[in-house]
Short mmCIF file of C-alpha atoms (C1' of nucleotides) in Angstrom, two decimals:
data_model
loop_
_atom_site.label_atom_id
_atom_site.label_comp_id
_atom_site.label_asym_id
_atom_site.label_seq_id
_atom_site.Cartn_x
_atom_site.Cartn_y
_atom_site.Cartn_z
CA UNK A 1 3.30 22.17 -13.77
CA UNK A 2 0.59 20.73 -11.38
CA UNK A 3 1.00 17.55 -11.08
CA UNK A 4 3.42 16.12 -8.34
CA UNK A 5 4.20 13.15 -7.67
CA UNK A 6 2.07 10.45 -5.76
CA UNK A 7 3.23 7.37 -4.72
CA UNK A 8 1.98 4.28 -6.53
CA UNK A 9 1.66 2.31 -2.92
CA UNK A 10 -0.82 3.86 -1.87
CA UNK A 11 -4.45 5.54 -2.99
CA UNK A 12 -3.61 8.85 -4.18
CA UNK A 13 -7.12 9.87 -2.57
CA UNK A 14 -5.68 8.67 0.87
CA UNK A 15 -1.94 10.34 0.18
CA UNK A 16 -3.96 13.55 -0.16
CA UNK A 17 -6.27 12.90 2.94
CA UNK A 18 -2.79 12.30 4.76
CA UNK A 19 -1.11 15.59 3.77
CA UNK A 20 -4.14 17.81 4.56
CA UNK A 21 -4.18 16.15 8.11
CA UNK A 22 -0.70 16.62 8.85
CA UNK A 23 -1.61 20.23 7.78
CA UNK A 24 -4.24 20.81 9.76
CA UNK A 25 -1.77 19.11 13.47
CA UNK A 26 0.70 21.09 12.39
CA UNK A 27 -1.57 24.42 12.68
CA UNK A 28 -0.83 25.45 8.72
CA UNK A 29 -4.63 25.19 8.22
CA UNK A 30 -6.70 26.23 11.43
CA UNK A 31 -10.10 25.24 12.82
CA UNK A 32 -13.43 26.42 10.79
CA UNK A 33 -10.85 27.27 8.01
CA UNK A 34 -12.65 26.66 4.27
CA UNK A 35 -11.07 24.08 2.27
CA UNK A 36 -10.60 24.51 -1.28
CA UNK A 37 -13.82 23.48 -3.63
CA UNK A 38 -13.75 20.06 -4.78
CA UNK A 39 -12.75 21.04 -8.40
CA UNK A 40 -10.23 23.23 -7.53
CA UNK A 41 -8.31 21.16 -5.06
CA UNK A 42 -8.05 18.49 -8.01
CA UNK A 43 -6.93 21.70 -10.40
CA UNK A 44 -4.53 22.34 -7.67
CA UNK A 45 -2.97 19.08 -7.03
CA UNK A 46 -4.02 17.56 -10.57
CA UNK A 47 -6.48 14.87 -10.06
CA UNK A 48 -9.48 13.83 -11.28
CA UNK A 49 -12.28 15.60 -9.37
CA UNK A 50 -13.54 12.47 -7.90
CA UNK A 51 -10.47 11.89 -6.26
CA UNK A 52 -11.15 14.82 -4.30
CA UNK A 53 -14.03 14.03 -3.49
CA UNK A 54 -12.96 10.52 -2.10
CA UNK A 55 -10.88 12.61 -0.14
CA UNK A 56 -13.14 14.76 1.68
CA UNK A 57 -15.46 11.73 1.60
CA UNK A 58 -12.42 10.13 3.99
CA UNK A 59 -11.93 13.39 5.97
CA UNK A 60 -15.41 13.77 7.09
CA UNK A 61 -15.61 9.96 8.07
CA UNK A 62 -13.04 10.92 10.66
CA UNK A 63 -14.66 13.96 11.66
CA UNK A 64 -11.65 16.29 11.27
CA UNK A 65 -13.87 17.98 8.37
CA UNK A 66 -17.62 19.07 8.46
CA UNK A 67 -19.18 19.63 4.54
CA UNK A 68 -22.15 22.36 4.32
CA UNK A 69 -23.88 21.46 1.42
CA UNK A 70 -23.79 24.41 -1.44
CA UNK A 71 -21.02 26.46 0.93
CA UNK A 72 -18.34 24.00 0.97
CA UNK A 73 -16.55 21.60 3.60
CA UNK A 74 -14.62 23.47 6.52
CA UNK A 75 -11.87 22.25 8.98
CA UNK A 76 -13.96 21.05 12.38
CA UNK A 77 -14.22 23.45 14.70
CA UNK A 78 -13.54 21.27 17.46
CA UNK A 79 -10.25 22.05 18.39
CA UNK A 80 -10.45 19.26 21.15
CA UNK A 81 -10.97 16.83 18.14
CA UNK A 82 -7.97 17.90 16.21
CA UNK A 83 -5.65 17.45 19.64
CA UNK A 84 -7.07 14.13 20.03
CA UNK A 85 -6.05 13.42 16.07
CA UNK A 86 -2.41 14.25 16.90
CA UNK A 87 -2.32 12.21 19.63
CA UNK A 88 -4.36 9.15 18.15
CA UNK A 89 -1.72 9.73 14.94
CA UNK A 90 1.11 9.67 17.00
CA UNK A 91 -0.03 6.70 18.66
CA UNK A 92 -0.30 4.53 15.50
CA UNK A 93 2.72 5.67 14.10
CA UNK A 94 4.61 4.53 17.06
CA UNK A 95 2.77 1.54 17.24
CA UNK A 96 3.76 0.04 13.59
CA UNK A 97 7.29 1.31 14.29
CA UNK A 98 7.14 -1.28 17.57
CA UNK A 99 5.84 -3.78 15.63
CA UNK A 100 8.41 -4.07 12.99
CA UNK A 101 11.16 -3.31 15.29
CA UNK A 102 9.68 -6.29 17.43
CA UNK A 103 9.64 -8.07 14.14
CA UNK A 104 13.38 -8.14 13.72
CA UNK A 105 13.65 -9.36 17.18
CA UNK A 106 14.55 -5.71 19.10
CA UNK A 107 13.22 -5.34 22.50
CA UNK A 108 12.08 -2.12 24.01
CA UNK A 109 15.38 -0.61 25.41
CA UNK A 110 16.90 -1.09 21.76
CA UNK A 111 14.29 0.64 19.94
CA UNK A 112 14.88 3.25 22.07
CA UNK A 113 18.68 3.48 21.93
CA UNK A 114 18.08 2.34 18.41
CA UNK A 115 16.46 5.80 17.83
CA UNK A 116 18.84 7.62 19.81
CA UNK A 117 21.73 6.42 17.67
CA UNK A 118 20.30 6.99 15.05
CA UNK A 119 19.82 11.05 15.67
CA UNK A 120 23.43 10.82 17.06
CA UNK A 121 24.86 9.22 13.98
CA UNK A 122 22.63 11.95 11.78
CA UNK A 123 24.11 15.30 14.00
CA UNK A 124 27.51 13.62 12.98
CA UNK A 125 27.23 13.84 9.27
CA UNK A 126 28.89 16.41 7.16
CA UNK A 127 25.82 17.39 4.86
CA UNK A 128 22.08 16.67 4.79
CA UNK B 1 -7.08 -24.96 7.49
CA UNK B 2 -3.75 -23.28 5.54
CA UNK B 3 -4.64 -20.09 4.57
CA UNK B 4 -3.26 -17.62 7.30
CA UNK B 5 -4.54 -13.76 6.86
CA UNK B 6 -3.05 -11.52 4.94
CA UNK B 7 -3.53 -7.76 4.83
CA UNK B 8 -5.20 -6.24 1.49
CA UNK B 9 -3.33 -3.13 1.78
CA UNK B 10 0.06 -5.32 0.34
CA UNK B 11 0.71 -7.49 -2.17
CA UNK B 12 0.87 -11.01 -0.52
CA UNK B 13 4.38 -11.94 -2.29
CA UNK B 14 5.54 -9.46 -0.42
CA UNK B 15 3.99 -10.01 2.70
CA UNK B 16 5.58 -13.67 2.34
CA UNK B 17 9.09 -11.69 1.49
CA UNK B 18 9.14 -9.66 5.23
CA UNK B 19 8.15 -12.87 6.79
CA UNK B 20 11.35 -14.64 5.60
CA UNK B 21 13.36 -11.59 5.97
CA UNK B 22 12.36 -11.76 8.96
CA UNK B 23 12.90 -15.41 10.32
CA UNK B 24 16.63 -15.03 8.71
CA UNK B 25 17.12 -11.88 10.72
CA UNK B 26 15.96 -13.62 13.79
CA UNK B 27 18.14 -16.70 13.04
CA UNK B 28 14.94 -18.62 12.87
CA UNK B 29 16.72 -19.50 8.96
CA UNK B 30 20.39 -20.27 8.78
CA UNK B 31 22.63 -19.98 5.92
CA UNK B 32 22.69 -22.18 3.04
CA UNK B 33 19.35 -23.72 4.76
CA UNK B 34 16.89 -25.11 2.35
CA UNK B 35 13.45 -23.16 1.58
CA UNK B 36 10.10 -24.67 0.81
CA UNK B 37 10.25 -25.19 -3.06
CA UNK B 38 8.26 -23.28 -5.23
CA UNK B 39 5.08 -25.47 -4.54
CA UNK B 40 5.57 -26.42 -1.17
CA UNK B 41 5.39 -23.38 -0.03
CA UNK B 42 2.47 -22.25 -1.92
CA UNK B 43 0.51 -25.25 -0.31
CA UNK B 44 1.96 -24.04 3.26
CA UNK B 45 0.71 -20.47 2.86
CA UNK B 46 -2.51 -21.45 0.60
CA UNK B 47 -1.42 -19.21 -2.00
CA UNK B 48 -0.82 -19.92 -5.93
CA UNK B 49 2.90 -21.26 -6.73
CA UNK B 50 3.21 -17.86 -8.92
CA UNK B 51 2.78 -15.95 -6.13
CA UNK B 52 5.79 -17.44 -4.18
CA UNK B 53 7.86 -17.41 -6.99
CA UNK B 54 7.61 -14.08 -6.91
CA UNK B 55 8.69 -13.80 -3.11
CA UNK B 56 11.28 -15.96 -4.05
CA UNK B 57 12.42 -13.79 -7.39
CA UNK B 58 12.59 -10.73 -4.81
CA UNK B 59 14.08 -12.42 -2.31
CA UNK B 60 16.86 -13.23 -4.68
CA UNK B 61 17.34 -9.45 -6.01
CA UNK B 62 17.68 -8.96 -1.95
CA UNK B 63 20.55 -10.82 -2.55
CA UNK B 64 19.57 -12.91 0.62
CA UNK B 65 18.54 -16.45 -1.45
CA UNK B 66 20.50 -17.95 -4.42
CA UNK B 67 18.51 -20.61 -6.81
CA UNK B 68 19.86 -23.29 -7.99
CA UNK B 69 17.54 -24.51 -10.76
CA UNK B 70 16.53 -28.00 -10.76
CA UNK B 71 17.89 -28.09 -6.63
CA UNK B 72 15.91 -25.55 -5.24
CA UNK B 73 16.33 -22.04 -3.64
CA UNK B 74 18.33 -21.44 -0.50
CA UNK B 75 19.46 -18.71 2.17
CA UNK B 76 22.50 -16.87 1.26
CA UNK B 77 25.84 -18.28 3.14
CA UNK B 78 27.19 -15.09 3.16
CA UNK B 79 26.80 -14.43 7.29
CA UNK B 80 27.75 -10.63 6.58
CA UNK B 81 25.04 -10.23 4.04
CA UNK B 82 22.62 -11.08 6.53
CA UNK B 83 24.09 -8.93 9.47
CA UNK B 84 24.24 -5.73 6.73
CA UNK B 85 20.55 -6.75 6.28
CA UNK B 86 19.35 -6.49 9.84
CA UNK B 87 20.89 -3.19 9.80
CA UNK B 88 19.28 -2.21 7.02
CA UNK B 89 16.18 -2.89 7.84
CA UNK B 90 16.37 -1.31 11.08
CA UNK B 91 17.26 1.73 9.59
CA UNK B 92 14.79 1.73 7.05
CA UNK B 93 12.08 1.46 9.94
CA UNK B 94 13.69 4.08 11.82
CA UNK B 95 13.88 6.57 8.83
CA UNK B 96 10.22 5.73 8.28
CA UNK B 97 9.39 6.63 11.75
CA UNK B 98 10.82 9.49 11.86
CA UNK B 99 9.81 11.02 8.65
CA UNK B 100 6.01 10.33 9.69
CA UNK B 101 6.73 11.92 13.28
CA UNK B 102 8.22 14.58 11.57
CA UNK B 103 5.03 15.15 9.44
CA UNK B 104 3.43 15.86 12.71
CA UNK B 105 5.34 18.18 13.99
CA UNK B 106 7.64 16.32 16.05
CA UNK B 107 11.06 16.81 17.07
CA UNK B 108 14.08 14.46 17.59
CA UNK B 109 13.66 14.28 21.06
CA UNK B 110 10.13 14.10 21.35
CA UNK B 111 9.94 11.34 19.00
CA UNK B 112 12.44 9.65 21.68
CA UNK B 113 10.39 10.90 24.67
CA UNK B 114 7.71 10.14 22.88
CA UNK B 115 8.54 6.48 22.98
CA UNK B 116 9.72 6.22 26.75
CA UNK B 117 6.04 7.53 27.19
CA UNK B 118 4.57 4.56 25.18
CA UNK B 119 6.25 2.14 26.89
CA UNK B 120 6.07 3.20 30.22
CA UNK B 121 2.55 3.59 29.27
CA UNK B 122 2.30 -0.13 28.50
CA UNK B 123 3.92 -1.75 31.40
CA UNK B 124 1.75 0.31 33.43
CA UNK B 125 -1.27 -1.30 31.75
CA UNK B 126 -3.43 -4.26 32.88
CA UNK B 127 -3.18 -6.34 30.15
CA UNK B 128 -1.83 -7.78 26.96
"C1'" DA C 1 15.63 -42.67 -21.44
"C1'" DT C 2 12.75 -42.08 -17.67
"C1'" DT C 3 11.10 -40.09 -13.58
"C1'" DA C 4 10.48 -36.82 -9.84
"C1'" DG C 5 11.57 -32.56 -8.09
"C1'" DT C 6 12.91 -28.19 -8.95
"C1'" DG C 7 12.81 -23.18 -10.95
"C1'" DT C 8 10.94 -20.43 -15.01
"C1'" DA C 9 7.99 -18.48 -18.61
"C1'" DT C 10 3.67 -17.26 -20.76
"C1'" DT C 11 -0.92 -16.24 -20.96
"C1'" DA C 12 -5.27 -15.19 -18.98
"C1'" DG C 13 -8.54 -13.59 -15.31
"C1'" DT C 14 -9.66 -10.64 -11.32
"C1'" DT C 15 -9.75 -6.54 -8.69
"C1'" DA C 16 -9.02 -1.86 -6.83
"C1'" DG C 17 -8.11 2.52 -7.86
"C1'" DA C 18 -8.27 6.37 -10.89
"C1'" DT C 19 -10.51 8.74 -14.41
"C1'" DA C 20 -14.28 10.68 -17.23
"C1'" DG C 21 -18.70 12.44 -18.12
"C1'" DT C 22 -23.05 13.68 -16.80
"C1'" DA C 23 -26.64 14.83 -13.91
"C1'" DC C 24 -28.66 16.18 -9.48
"C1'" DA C 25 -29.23 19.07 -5.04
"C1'" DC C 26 -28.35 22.68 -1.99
"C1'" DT C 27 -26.92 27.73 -0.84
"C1'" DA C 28 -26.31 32.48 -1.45
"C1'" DA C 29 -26.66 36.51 -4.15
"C1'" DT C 30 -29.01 39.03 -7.53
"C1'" DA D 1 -36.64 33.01 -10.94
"C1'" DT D 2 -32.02 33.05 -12.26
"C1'" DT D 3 -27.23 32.40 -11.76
"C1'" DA D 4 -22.85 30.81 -9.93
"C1'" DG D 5 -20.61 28.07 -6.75
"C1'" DT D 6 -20.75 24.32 -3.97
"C1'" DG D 7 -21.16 19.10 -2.56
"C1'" DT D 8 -23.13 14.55 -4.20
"C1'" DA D 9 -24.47 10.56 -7.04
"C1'" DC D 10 -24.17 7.46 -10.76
"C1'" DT D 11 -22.44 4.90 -14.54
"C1'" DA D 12 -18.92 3.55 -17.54
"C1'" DT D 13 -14.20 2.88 -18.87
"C1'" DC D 14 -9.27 2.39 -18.27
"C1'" DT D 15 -5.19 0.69 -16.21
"C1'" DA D 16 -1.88 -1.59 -13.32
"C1'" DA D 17 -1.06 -4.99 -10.08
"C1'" DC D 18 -1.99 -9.24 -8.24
"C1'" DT D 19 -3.39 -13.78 -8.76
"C1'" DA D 20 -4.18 -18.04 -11.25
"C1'" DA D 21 -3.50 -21.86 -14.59
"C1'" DT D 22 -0.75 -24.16 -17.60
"C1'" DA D 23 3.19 -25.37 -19.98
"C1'" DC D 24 8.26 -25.42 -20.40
"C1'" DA D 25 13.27 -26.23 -18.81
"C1'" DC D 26 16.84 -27.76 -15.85
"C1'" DT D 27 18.98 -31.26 -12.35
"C1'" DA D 28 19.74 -35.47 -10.16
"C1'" DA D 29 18.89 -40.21 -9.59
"C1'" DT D 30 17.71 -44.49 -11.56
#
DNA sequence: ATTAGTGTATTAGTTAGATAGTACACTAAT
DNA sequence: ATTAGTGTACTATCTAACTAATACACTAAT
Protein backbone atom coordinates (compact mmCIF):
# COMPACT_ATOMS: atom_id res chain seq x y z
CA UNK A 1 0.00 0.00 0.00
CA UNK A 2 2.80 2.41 1.21
CA UNK A 3 5.68 1.19 0.44
CA UNK A 4 7.27 1.95 -3.06
CA UNK A 5 9.99 0.98 -4.30
CA UNK A 6 13.63 2.26 -3.50
CA UNK A 7 16.47 1.40 -5.26
CA UNK A 8 18.99 -0.90 -3.59
CA UNK A 9 22.06 1.39 -5.10
CA UNK A 10 21.65 3.85 -3.24
CA UNK A 11 20.68 5.00 0.63
CA UNK A 12 17.06 5.06 0.70
CA UNK A 13 17.57 8.14 3.19
CA UNK A 14 19.45 9.95 0.25
CA UNK A 15 16.75 8.65 -2.62
CA UNK A 16 14.24 10.46 -0.40
CA UNK A 17 16.46 13.63 0.20
CA UNK A 18 16.72 13.57 -3.76
CA UNK A 19 12.97 13.47 -4.53
CA UNK A 20 12.00 16.20 -2.01
CA UNK A 21 14.71 18.47 -3.71
CA UNK A 22 13.65 17.94 -7.10
CA UNK A 23 10.24 18.90 -5.50
CA UNK A 24 11.06 21.78 -4.00
CA UNK A 25 13.21 23.20 -8.01
CA UNK A 26 10.42 22.18 -9.56
CA UNK A 27 8.07 24.67 -7.39
CA UNK A 28 5.63 21.54 -6.17
CA UNK A 29 6.66 22.46 -2.59
CA UNK A 30 7.33 26.33 -2.12
CA UNK A 31 9.57 28.36 0.20
CA UNK A 32 8.66 28.44 4.17
CA UNK A 33 6.30 25.51 3.20
CA UNK A 34 6.06 22.84 6.44
CA UNK A 35 7.33 19.53 5.72
CA UNK A 36 5.63 16.58 6.93
CA UNK A 37 6.60 15.44 10.76
CA UNK A 38 9.29 13.04 10.94
CA UNK A 39 6.93 10.08 11.76
CA UNK A 40 4.59 10.75 9.31
CA UNK A 41 6.81 11.20 6.31
CA UNK A 42 8.18 7.56 7.18
CA UNK A 43 4.17 6.49 7.54
CA UNK A 44 3.90 8.09 4.23
CA UNK A 45 6.67 6.68 2.28
CA UNK A 46 7.13 3.52 4.68
CA UNK A 47 10.37 3.77 6.41
CA UNK A 48 11.67 3.47 9.53
CA UNK A 49 11.42 6.85 11.31
CA UNK A 50 15.07 7.25 11.51
CA UNK A 51 15.36 7.20 7.99
CA UNK A 52 13.53 10.29 7.96
CA UNK A 53 15.26 11.73 10.09
CA UNK A 54 18.63 11.02 8.22
CA UNK A 55 16.87 12.72 5.66
CA UNK A 56 16.11 15.97 7.03
CA UNK A 57 19.43 15.53 8.88
CA UNK A 58 20.90 15.70 4.96
CA UNK A 59 18.48 18.50 3.91
CA UNK A 60 19.40 20.90 6.53
CA UNK A 61 23.23 20.21 5.95
CA UNK A 62 22.58 21.78 2.57
CA UNK A 63 20.57 24.47 3.82
CA UNK A 64 17.55 23.97 1.52
CA UNK A 65 15.62 23.11 4.94
CA UNK A 66 15.62 25.07 8.33
CA UNK A 67 14.20 22.65 11.53
CA UNK A 68 12.40 24.72 14.49
CA UNK A 69 12.70 22.61 17.26
CA UNK A 70 9.04 21.42 18.71
CA UNK A 71 7.26 23.18 15.36
CA UNK A 72 8.82 21.17 12.75
CA UNK A 73 11.42 21.68 9.78
CA UNK A 74 10.21 24.14 6.91
CA UNK A 75 11.44 24.63 3.25
CA UNK A 76 14.21 27.73 3.48
CA UNK A 77 12.87 30.75 2.86
CA UNK A 78 15.60 31.87 0.83
CA UNK A 79 14.37 31.72 -2.44
CA UNK A 80 17.86 32.92 -3.75
CA UNK A 81 19.19 29.62 -2.14
CA UNK A 82 16.81 27.33 -3.84
CA UNK A 83 17.77 29.10 -7.49
CA UNK A 84 21.27 28.58 -6.68
CA UNK A 85 20.34 24.62 -5.86
CA UNK A 86 18.93 24.27 -9.40
CA UNK A 87 21.67 25.66 -10.88
CA UNK A 88 24.47 23.95 -8.66
CA UNK A 89 22.20 20.53 -9.51
CA UNK A 90 22.21 21.13 -12.96
CA UNK A 91 25.75 21.71 -12.94
CA UNK A 92 26.73 18.30 -11.46
CA UNK A 93 24.46 16.46 -13.43
CA UNK A 94 26.00 17.73 -16.54
CA UNK A 95 29.24 17.34 -15.23
CA UNK A 96 29.12 13.32 -14.59
CA UNK A 97 27.30 13.08 -17.94
CA UNK A 98 30.79 14.79 -19.50
CA UNK A 99 32.74 12.63 -17.68
CA UNK A 100 31.46 9.36 -18.80
CA UNK A 101 30.84 10.53 -22.22
CA UNK A 102 34.63 11.63 -22.12
CA UNK A 103 35.15 8.19 -20.75
CA UNK A 104 34.12 6.39 -23.89
CA UNK A 105 36.32 8.65 -25.79
CA UNK A 106 33.42 11.40 -27.15
CA UNK A 107 34.57 14.87 -27.47
CA UNK A 108 32.44 17.89 -26.86
CA UNK A 109 30.70 18.41 -30.30
CA UNK A 110 29.53 14.62 -30.05
CA UNK A 111 28.01 14.82 -26.76
CA UNK A 112 26.21 17.44 -28.03
CA UNK A 113 24.98 15.97 -31.32
CA UNK A 114 24.99 12.82 -29.30
CA UNK A 115 22.07 14.38 -27.31
CA UNK A 116 20.47 15.87 -30.16
CA UNK A 117 20.10 12.51 -31.87
CA UNK A 118 19.07 11.12 -29.37
CA UNK A 119 15.73 13.49 -28.87
CA UNK A 120 15.48 13.17 -32.73
CA UNK A 121 15.53 9.42 -32.75
CA UNK A 122 12.89 9.57 -29.55
CA UNK A 123 10.22 12.23 -31.58
CA UNK A 124 10.53 9.40 -34.28
CA UNK A 125 9.15 6.53 -32.34
CA UNK A 126 5.70 5.22 -32.66
CA UNK A 127 4.82 4.88 -28.81
CA UNK A 128 6.41 5.95 -25.51
CA UNK B 1 52.52 2.05 -4.32
CA UNK B 2 49.49 -0.13 -6.26
CA UNK B 3 46.50 0.73 -4.76
CA UNK B 4 44.82 3.48 -7.01
CA UNK B 5 41.50 5.20 -5.35
CA UNK B 6 38.44 3.97 -5.62
CA UNK B 7 35.13 5.62 -4.83
CA UNK B 8 33.05 4.11 -1.71
CA UNK B 9 29.84 4.93 -3.24
CA UNK B 10 30.49 1.55 -5.80
CA UNK B 11 31.45 -1.68 -5.42
CA UNK B 12 35.15 -1.83 -6.60
CA UNK B 13 34.50 -5.01 -9.00
CA UNK B 14 32.58 -2.88 -10.67
CA UNK B 15 34.52 0.07 -10.74
CA UNK B 16 37.32 -2.35 -12.30
CA UNK B 17 34.33 -3.56 -14.87
CA UNK B 18 33.74 0.35 -16.43
CA UNK B 19 37.42 0.69 -16.52
CA UNK B 20 37.81 -2.25 -18.98
CA UNK B 21 34.66 -1.44 -20.68
CA UNK B 22 36.07 1.34 -21.15
CA UNK B 23 39.69 0.76 -22.55
CA UNK B 24 37.86 -1.84 -25.11
CA UNK B 25 35.55 0.94 -26.18
CA UNK B 26 38.45 3.20 -26.68
CA UNK B 27 40.44 0.49 -28.54
CA UNK B 28 42.94 0.77 -25.78
CA UNK B 29 41.97 -3.51 -25.68
CA UNK B 30 41.67 -5.37 -28.92
CA UNK B 31 39.87 -8.47 -29.61
CA UNK B 32 40.89 -11.78 -28.54
CA UNK B 33 43.72 -9.73 -26.48
CA UNK B 34 44.79 -11.36 -23.32
CA UNK B 35 43.65 -9.89 -19.75
CA UNK B 36 45.61 -9.88 -16.55
CA UNK B 37 44.75 -13.35 -14.99
CA UNK B 38 42.80 -13.60 -12.08
CA UNK B 39 45.83 -12.73 -9.75
CA UNK B 40 47.70 -10.52 -11.79
CA UNK B 41 45.37 -8.25 -11.88
CA UNK B 42 44.46 -8.24 -8.34
CA UNK B 43 48.22 -7.40 -7.58
CA UNK B 44 47.95 -4.50 -10.37
CA UNK B 45 44.90 -2.88 -8.78
CA UNK B 46 45.86 -3.93 -4.98
CA UNK B 47 42.68 -5.57 -4.59
CA UNK B 48 41.84 -9.34 -3.41
CA UNK B 49 41.84 -11.98 -6.48
CA UNK B 50 37.95 -12.50 -5.48
CA UNK B 51 37.26 -9.24 -6.19
CA UNK B 52 38.49 -9.39 -9.87
CA UNK B 53 36.99 -12.48 -10.44
CA UNK B 54 34.06 -10.94 -9.98
CA UNK B 55 34.81 -8.09 -12.62
CA UNK B 56 35.79 -10.75 -14.69
CA UNK B 57 32.41 -13.05 -14.01
CA UNK B 58 30.46 -9.71 -15.07
CA UNK B 59 32.45 -8.91 -17.66
CA UNK B 60 31.68 -12.26 -19.13
CA UNK B 61 27.68 -11.98 -18.64
CA UNK B 62 28.51 -8.55 -20.73
CA UNK B 63 29.26 -10.90 -23.17
CA UNK B 64 32.47 -8.77 -23.90
CA UNK B 65 35.25 -11.56 -22.35
CA UNK B 66 35.11 -15.38 -22.88
CA UNK B 67 37.23 -17.70 -20.26
CA UNK B 68 38.91 -20.30 -21.15
CA UNK B 69 39.69 -22.21 -17.95
CA UNK B 70 43.11 -23.27 -17.35
CA UNK B 71 44.23 -20.41 -20.42
CA UNK B 72 42.90 -17.45 -19.07
CA UNK B 73 40.15 -14.84 -19.87
CA UNK B 74 40.15 -12.76 -23.01
CA UNK B 75 38.28 -9.85 -24.99
CA UNK B 76 35.52 -10.99 -27.13
CA UNK B 77 36.57 -11.29 -31.06
CA UNK B 78 33.35 -10.47 -32.01
CA UNK B 79 34.23 -6.63 -33.46
CA UNK B 80 30.31 -6.01 -33.66
CA UNK B 81 29.79 -6.91 -30.08
CA UNK B 82 32.01 -4.28 -29.12
CA UNK B 83 30.67 -1.52 -31.57
CA UNK B 84 26.81 -2.52 -30.20
CA UNK B 85 28.53 -1.92 -26.80
CA UNK B 86 29.79 1.59 -27.31
CA UNK B 87 26.39 2.34 -28.38
CA UNK B 88 24.98 1.05 -25.62
CA UNK B 89 26.67 2.63 -23.29
CA UNK B 90 26.27 5.89 -24.79
CA UNK B 91 22.79 5.58 -24.65
CA UNK B 92 22.57 4.42 -21.31
CA UNK B 93 24.48 7.73 -20.23
CA UNK B 94 22.33 9.75 -22.28
CA UNK B 95 19.02 8.23 -20.90
CA UNK B 96 20.52 8.82 -17.46
CA UNK B 97 21.09 12.38 -18.22
CA UNK B 98 18.16 13.12 -19.29
CA UNK B 99 15.96 11.46 -16.82
CA UNK B 100 17.91 13.49 -13.97
CA UNK B 101 17.48 16.85 -16.09
CA UNK B 102 14.11 15.96 -16.42
CA UNK B 103 13.71 15.65 -12.58
CA UNK B 104 14.56 19.26 -12.57
CA UNK B 105 12.40 20.55 -14.64
CA UNK B 106 14.19 20.61 -17.78
CA UNK B 107 13.21 20.36 -21.23
CA UNK B 108 14.75 18.67 -24.35
CA UNK B 109 16.18 21.62 -25.55
CA UNK B 110 17.35 23.13 -22.57
CA UNK B 111 19.11 20.12 -21.57
CA UNK B 112 20.90 20.69 -25.14
CA UNK B 113 21.30 24.46 -24.55
CA UNK B 114 22.07 23.68 -21.43
CA UNK B 115 25.21 21.94 -22.53
CA UNK B 116 26.41 24.50 -25.30
CA UNK B 117 26.31 26.81 -22.11
CA UNK B 118 28.70 24.47 -20.15
CA UNK B 119 31.04 24.24 -22.62
CA UNK B 120 31.24 27.51 -23.87
CA UNK B 121 31.47 28.22 -20.27
CA UNK B 122 34.65 26.14 -20.02
CA UNK B 123 36.68 27.26 -22.91
CA UNK B 124 36.05 30.61 -21.71
CA UNK B 125 37.71 29.71 -18.42
CA UNK B 126 41.33 30.24 -17.25
CA UNK B 127 42.24 27.03 -16.42
CA UNK B 128 42.12 23.27 -16.30
C1' DA C 1 53.06 -37.83 -12.98
C1' DT C 2 54.52 -33.38 -12.06
C1' DT C 3 54.52 -28.54 -12.27
C1' DA C 4 52.97 -23.85 -13.13
C1' DG C 5 49.41 -21.06 -14.52
C1' DT C 6 44.81 -20.48 -14.96
C1' DG C 7 39.63 -20.02 -13.55
C1' DT C 8 36.25 -21.53 -9.82
C1' DA C 9 34.04 -22.59 -5.42
C1' DT C 10 33.31 -22.22 -0.51
C1' DT C 11 33.49 -20.22 3.75
C1' DA C 12 34.32 -16.50 6.82
C1' DG C 13 34.93 -11.56 8.20
C1' DT C 14 33.89 -6.61 7.65
C1' DT C 15 31.08 -2.71 6.90
C1' DA C 16 27.27 0.50 5.80
C1' DG C 17 22.72 1.10 5.82
C1' DA C 18 18.26 0.25 7.66
C1' DT C 19 15.50 -0.84 11.44
C1' DA C 20 13.76 -0.93 16.22
C1' DG C 21 12.99 0.73 20.70
C1' DT C 22 13.42 3.99 24.07
C1' DA C 23 14.27 8.23 26.06
C1' DC C 24 15.05 13.22 25.98
C1' DA C 25 14.07 18.30 24.72
C1' DC C 26 11.59 21.99 22.88
C1' DT C 27 7.03 24.48 21.51
C1' DA C 28 2.36 25.71 21.65
C1' DA C 29 -2.11 25.27 23.51
C1' DT C 30 -4.92 24.41 27.34
C1' DA D 1 1.34 22.00 35.14
C1' DT D 2 -0.32 19.17 31.64
C1' DT D 3 -0.78 17.49 27.10
C1' DA D 4 0.14 16.68 22.25
C1' DG D 5 3.13 17.33 18.59
C1' DT D 6 7.49 18.14 17.15
C1' DG D 7 12.80 17.30 16.43
C1' DT D 8 16.88 14.81 18.55
C1' DA D 9 19.89 11.33 20.68
C1' DC D 10 21.37 6.84 21.82
C1' DT D 11 21.99 2.00 21.77
C1' DA D 12 21.30 -2.37 19.88
C1' DT D 13 20.25 -5.55 16.23
C1' DC D 14 19.64 -7.12 11.53
C1' DT D 15 20.82 -7.67 6.83
C1' DA D 16 23.02 -7.48 2.40
C1' DA D 17 26.98 -6.51 -0.07
C1' DC D 18 31.69 -6.39 -0.43
C1' DT D 19 35.99 -8.17 0.66
C1' DA D 20 39.22 -11.69 2.13
C1' DA D 21 41.39 -16.29 2.70
C1' DT D 22 41.76 -20.78 1.42
C1' DA D 23 41.05 -24.75 -1.11
C1' DC D 24 39.65 -27.04 -5.44
C1' DA D 25 39.64 -27.96 -10.67
C1' DC D 26 41.11 -27.50 -15.31
C1' DT D 27 44.90 -26.87 -19.08
C1' DA D 28 49.26 -27.08 -21.10
C1' DA D 29 53.97 -28.25 -21.00
C1' DT D 30 57.49 -31.20 -19.43
Amino acid sequence: MMGEEFQASKPIYMQIVDRIVQQIIRGELLPEEKLPSVREMAIQTGVNPNTIQRTYSELERMEVVETKRGQGTFITEDEQMIKQLKVNMQIGIIEVFVKNMKELGFSDKEMVTGLETYFERKRGEDDD
